[in-house]
Structure formats: C-alpha cells, structure tokens
Short mmCIF file of C-alpha atoms in Angstrom, two decimals:
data_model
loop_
_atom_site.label_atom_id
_atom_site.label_comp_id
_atom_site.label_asym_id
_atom_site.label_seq_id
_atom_site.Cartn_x
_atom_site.Cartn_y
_atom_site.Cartn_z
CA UNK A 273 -57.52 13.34 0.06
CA UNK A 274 -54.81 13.22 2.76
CA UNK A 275 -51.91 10.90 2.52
CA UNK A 276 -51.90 8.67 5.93
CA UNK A 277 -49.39 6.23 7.43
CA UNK A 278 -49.39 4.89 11.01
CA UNK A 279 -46.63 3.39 12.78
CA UNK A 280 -45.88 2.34 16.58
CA UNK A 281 -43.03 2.13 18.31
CA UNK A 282 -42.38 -1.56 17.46
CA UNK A 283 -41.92 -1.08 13.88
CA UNK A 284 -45.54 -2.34 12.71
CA UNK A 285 -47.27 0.10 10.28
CA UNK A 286 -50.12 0.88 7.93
CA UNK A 287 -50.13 2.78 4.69
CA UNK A 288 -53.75 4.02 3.90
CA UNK A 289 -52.62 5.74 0.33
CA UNK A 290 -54.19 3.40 -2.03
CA UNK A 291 -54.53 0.79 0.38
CA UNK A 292 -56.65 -2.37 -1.32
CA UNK A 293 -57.67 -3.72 2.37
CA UNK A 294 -58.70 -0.31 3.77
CA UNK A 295 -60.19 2.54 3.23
CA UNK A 296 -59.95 6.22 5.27
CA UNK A 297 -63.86 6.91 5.98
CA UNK A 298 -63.03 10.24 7.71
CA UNK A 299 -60.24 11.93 9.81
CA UNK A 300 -61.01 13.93 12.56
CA UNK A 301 -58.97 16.14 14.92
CA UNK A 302 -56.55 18.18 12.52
CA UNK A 303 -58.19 21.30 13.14
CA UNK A 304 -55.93 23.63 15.72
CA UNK A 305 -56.75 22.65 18.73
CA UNK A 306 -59.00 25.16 21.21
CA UNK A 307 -57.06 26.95 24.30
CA UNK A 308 -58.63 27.00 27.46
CA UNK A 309 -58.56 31.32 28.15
CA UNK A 310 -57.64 31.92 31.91
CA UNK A 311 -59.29 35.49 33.58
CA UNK A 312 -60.05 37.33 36.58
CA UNK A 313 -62.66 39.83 37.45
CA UNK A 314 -61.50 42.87 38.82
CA UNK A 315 -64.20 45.50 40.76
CA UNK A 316 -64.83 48.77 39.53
CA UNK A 317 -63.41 46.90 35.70
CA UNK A 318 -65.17 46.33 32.72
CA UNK A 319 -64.59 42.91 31.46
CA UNK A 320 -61.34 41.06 32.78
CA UNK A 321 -57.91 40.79 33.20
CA UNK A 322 -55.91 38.00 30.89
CA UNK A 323 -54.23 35.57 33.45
CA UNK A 324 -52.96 32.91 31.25
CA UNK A 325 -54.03 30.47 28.53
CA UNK A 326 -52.63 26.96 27.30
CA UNK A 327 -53.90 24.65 24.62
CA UNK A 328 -54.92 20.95 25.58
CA UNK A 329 -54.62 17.41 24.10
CA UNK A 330 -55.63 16.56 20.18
CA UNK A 331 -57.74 14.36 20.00
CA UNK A 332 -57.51 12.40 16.18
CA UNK A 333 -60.13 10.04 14.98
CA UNK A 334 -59.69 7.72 11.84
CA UNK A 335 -62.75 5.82 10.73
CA UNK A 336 -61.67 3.38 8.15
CA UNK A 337 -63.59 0.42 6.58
CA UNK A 338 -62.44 -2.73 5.32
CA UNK A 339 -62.54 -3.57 1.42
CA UNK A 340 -61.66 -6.54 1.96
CA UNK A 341 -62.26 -8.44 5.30
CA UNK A 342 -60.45 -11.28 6.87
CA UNK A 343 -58.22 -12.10 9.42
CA UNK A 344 -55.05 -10.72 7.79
CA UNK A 345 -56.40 -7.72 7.44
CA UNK A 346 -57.55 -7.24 11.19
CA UNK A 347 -54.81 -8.62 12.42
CA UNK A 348 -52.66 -6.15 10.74
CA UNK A 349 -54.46 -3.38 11.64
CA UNK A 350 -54.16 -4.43 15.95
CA UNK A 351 -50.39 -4.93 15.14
CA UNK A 352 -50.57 -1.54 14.31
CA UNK A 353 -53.06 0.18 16.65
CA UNK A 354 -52.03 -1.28 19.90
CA UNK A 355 -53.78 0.66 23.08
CA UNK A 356 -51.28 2.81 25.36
CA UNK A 357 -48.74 2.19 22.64
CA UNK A 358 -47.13 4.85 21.00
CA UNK A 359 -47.99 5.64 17.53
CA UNK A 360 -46.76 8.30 14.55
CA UNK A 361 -49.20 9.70 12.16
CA UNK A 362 -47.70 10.73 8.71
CA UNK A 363 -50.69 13.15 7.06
CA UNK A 364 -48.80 14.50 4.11
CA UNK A 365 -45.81 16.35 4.81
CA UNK A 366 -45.96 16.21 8.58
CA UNK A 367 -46.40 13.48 11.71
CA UNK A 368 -47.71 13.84 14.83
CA UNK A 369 -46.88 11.69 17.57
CA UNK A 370 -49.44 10.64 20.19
CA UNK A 371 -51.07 7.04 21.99
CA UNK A 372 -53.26 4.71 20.81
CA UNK A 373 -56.49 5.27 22.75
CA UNK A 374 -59.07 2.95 21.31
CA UNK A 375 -59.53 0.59 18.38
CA UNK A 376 -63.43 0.12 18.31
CA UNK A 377 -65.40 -2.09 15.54
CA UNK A 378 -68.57 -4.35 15.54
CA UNK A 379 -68.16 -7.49 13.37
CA UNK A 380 -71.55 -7.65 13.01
CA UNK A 381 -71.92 -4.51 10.96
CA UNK A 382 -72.50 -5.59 7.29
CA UNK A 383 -70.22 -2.57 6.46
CA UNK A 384 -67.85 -2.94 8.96
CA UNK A 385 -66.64 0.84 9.79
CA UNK A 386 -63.56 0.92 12.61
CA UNK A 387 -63.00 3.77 14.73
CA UNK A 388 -59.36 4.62 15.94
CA UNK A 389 -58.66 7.03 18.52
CA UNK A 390 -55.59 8.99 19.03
CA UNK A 391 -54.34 11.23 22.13
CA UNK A 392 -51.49 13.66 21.29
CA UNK A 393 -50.11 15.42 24.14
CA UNK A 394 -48.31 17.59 21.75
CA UNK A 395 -50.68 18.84 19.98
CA UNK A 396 -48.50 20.33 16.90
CA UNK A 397 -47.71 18.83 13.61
CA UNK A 398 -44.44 18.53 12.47
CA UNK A 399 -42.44 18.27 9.60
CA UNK A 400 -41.15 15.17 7.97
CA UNK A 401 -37.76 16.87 7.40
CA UNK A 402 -35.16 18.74 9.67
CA UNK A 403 -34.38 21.92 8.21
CA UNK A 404 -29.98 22.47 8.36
CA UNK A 405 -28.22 26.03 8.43
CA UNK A 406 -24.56 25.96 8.43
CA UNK A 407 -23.83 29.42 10.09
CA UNK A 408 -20.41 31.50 9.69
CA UNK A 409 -18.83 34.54 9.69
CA UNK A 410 -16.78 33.86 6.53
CA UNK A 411 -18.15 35.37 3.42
CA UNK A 412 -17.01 33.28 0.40
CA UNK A 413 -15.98 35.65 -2.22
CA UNK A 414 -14.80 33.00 -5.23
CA UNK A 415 -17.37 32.90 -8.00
CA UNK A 416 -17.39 30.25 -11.09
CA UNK A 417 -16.30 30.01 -13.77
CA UNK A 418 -12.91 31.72 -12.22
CA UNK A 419 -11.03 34.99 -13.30
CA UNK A 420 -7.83 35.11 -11.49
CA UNK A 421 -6.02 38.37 -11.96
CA UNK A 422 -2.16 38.15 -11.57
CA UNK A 423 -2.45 39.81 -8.25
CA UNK A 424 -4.96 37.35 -7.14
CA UNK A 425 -8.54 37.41 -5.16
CA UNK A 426 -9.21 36.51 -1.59
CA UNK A 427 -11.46 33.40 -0.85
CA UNK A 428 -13.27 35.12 2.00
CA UNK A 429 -14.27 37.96 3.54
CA UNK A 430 -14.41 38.11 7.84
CA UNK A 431 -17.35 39.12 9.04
CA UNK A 432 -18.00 40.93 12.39
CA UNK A 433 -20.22 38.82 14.24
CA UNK A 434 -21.56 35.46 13.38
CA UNK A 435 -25.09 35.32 12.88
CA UNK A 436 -28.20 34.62 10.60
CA UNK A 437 -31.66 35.05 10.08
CA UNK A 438 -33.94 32.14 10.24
CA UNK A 439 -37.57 32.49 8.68
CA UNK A 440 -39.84 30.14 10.71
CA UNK A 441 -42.56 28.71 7.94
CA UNK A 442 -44.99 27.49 9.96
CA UNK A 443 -47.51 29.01 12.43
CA UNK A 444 -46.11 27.53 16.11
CA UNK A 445 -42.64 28.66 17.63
CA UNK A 446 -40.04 25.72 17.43
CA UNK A 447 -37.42 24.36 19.39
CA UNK A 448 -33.86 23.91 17.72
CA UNK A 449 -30.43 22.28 17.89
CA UNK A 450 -27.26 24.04 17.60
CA UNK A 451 -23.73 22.36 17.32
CA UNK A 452 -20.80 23.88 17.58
CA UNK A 453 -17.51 22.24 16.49
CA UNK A 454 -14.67 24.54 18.25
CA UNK A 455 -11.09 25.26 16.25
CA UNK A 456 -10.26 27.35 18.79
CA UNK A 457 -10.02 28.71 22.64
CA UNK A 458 -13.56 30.17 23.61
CA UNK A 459 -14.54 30.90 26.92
CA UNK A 460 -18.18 30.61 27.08
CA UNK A 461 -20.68 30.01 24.18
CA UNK A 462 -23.46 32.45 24.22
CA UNK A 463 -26.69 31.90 21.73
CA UNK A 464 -29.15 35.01 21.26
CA UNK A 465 -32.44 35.45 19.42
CA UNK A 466 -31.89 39.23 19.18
CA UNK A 467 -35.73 39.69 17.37
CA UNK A 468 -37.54 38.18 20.55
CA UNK A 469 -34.87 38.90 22.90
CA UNK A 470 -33.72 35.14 24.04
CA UNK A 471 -30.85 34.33 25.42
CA UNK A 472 -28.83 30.90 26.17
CA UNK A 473 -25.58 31.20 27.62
CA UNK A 474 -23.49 28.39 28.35
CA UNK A 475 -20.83 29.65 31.26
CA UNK A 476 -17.52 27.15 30.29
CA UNK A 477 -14.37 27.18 28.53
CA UNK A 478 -14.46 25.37 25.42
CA UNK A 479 -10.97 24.16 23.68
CA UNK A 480 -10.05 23.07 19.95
CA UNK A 481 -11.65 19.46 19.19
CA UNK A 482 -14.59 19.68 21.41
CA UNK A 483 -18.42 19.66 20.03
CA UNK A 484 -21.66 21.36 21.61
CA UNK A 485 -24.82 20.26 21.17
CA UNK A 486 -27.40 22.61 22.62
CA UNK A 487 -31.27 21.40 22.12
CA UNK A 488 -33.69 23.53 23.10
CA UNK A 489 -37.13 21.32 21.82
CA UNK A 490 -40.15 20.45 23.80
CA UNK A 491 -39.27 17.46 26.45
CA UNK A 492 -35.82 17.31 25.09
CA UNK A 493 -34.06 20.39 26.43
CA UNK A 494 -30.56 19.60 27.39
CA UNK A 495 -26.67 20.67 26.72
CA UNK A 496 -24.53 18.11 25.89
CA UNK A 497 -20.36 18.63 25.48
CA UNK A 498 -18.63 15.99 23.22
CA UNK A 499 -14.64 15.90 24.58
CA UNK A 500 -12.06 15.14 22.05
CA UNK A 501 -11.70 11.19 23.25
CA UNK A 502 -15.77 11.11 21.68
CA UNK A 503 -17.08 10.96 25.37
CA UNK A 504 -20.55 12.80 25.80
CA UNK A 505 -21.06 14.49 28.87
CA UNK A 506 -24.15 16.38 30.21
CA UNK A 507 -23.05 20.06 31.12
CA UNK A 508 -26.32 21.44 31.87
CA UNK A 509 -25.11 22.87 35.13
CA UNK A 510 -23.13 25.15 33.15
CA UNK A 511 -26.14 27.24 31.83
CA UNK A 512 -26.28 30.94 33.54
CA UNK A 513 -29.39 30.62 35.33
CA UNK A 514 -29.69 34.66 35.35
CA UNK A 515 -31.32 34.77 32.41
CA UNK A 516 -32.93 31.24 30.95
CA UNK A 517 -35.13 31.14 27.75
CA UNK A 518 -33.76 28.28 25.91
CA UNK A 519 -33.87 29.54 22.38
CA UNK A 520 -37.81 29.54 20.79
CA UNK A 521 -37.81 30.02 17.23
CA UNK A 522 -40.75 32.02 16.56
CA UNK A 523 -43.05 32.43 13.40
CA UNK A 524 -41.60 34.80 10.56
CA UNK A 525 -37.92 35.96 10.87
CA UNK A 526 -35.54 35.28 13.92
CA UNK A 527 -31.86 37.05 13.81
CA UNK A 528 -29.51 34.94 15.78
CA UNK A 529 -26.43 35.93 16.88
CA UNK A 530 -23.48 33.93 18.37
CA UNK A 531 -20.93 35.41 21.02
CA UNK A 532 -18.07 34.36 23.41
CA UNK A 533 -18.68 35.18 27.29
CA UNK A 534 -17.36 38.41 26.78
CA UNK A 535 -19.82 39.36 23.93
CA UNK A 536 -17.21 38.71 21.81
CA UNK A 537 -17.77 37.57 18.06
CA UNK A 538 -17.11 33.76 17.60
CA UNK A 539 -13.90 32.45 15.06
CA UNK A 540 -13.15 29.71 13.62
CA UNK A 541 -16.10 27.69 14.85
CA UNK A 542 -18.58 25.55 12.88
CA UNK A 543 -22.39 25.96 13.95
CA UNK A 544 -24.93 24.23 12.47
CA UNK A 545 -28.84 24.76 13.63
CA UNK A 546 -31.49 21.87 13.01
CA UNK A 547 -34.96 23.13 13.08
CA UNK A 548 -38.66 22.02 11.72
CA UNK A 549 -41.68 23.80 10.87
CA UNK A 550 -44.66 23.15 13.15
CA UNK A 551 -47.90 23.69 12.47
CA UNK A 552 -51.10 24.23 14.58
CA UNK A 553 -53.70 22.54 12.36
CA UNK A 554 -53.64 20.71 8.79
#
C-alpha cells in the first residue's frame, strides 16, 4: 500500500497513511506516462523516418471513501482539493506536483466513494530529498587515528582538474544546481558534462567573495551572481550562446568537469551540486 499525502499551496493538507476518516480506494496514473511518436513517410522507404517524440500530461486519480462521514471530514478534504489550485502529492519517497482538476462525489451513495483528479504538467516524480556533492580538487590525505612522523605528512594532495562523477539513480535526466563560492581571481566559470558532451559556460570575471548559483532544472533555468555586499543579480546575459545545453544529468554515470575560460583547472573554489532523482513511473 502506497504512503499518500496531499497538500496545496495554502498550507492545507491530507495524510491518507492510516487515516481514520478516509480511506485510498485506488490510485491511478503512476504508470510512465505514454509519448506521442512523431514520423514521416518517405517514397521508395520502408516504414518511416523518426521526427520527434514528447511525453504529455499525467493524469492521477485518487478514489477514496469516507469511514467516517460528516461535515468535518468533507470540509477538510475541499480545503485540501481546491480546483485550479496547486497541489503536491507525496507517494512514498517522491512528490509530484500538478492542479487540482476535479473533486467529484454523490452524497447519495450509501458508500460514498470520491473521485479526485489531478493534472501534472510535469509528468516525473521526484524525490523528497536534494541530493549534495561538495566537489574539489583537494585530496585529503590525513587518516584517523593519526601517526605523525617527525618529518610530518601533508593534509592534501592537488589535483589536476576539478571534477566528479555523479551516478543518476533514477530513470529520467535531471536538472541541477551548482554554486560556486570564489577565493580567488577566475575569469569565466565553465561547467561540462564530458560523458554526454554538455557544456555551460558563463563568459565573466569572477573575484574573491562572490557566489554563483547556476540552475539548470525544468522552468527554473537561470544564473544568478551573489556580489560580496549579499546583492543577487541576474547575469544570464553572460552565458556564451555558441554552445547552450544547460547541464542535463542523465541516467547512470555523468563525469563533470569544472574549468576557467581558458580551460584552465579551477583553485581554491568551493562547488557544491544539488540534484534529485526523477523517476518516470512508481
């Protein structure tokens, strides 16, 4: 039995998991969602040529019936499921986020069953949690419990290039965020996916003190600079438009690599990347 909780945008929610007003009839929906295959015919061509394909709206359905019915109990359930308001499914370990379509019920049913209809323009499922890699190209070589020899050890070790390998859990490529918190001089912060050849390249000088915040998710692609007064500014015009992919994290393994303008490795910078695991159907 899936674990559900619903909440809308003005705080009011429902938890189904052992619920003593309702109870979750049947969910509907989870399954991945079918993509609508684009083709042309060609003459003197078997078959057809791919042209392109996209996958549509989900379409959830919870049918839930009262255990105990009164007007406490419907009235918390329309707080909840409010039509054209937005609404966040929890199913487990992941949420979707879609719109309140329809809430439809007849009082007149001895068993009273209510449908609820959800449209999710993004059809994915997320996780609950961010996942957080601290990336650097500082090795640290102390191990406890210590064993310092009179000569002494070195903390770290410099690495070449900074850059790490993230393994995507979930079936659907992913947007990220990266941060960058600058100790030094860089001109130009460029990100790369080197396993599915992506590039974002930021074209501006960057100087000690300054943050960048680079988010490359669905609907929320932007590049934000935070100057050392704590002002946030929107440097999107600074992207190099020759070569635009705003960084996809794809299923299985993804080597990213971090580099100045000049393809130069990055020092003494802290990068952090935010990520979450999507998934196609539950």
């Amino acid at each position: 039995m899936l674990d559900v909780l619903a909440r809308n945008e003005y705080g009011f929610s429902i938890n189904f998991k052992n619920n003593n007003k309702f109870d979750i009839v049947e969910v509907t929906g989870l399954n991945p969602v079918s993509a609508t295959i684009n083709s042309s015919s060609i003459p003197d061509y078997v078959g057809s040529v791919f042209d392109n394909a996209y996958v549509g709206n989900r379409n959830i359905v919870i049918s839930i019936a009262y255990n105990t019915y009164n007007a406490d109990a419907r009235q918390e359930l329309n707080e909840c499921f409010i039509p054209s308001i937005p609404i966040r499914l929890y199913i487990d370990d992941y949420f979707i986020d879609g719109y309140t379509e329809s809430v439809d019920y007849n009082q007149f049913n001895k068993k009273m069953i209510i449908q609820i209809s959800i449209i999710c323009l993004y059809p994915y499922f997320s996780e609950k949690n961010d996942n957080i890699i601290k990336v650097s190209n500082i090795i640290n070589l102390l191990e406890f419990p210590l064993n310092l020899p009179s000569v002494g050890v070195p903390f770290g070790e410099l690495q070449d290039s900074t850059s790490t390998n993230i393994s995507i859990l979930g079936d659907i490529g992913t947007g990220c965020i990266i941060e960058a918190f600058f100790d030094e001089n860089i001109d130009g912060f460029k990100v790369i996916n080197t396993t599915h050849n992506q590039v974002v390249f930021v074209d501006k000088y960057f100087y000690p003190g300054q943050k960048l915040k680079i988010d490359t998710r669905f609907s929320k692609k932007s590049i934000i600079l935070t100057d050392t007064n704590g002002n946030e500014i929107d440097i999107l015009q600074y992207l190099d438009t020759s070569d635009i992919n705003f960084i996809e994290l794809e299923p299985n393994n993804n080597i990213i690599v971090f580099k100045d303008g000049y393809d130069s490795p990055i020092y003494n910078t802290d990068i952090y990347i935010y990520y979450t695991n999507k998934k196609g159907g539950l």
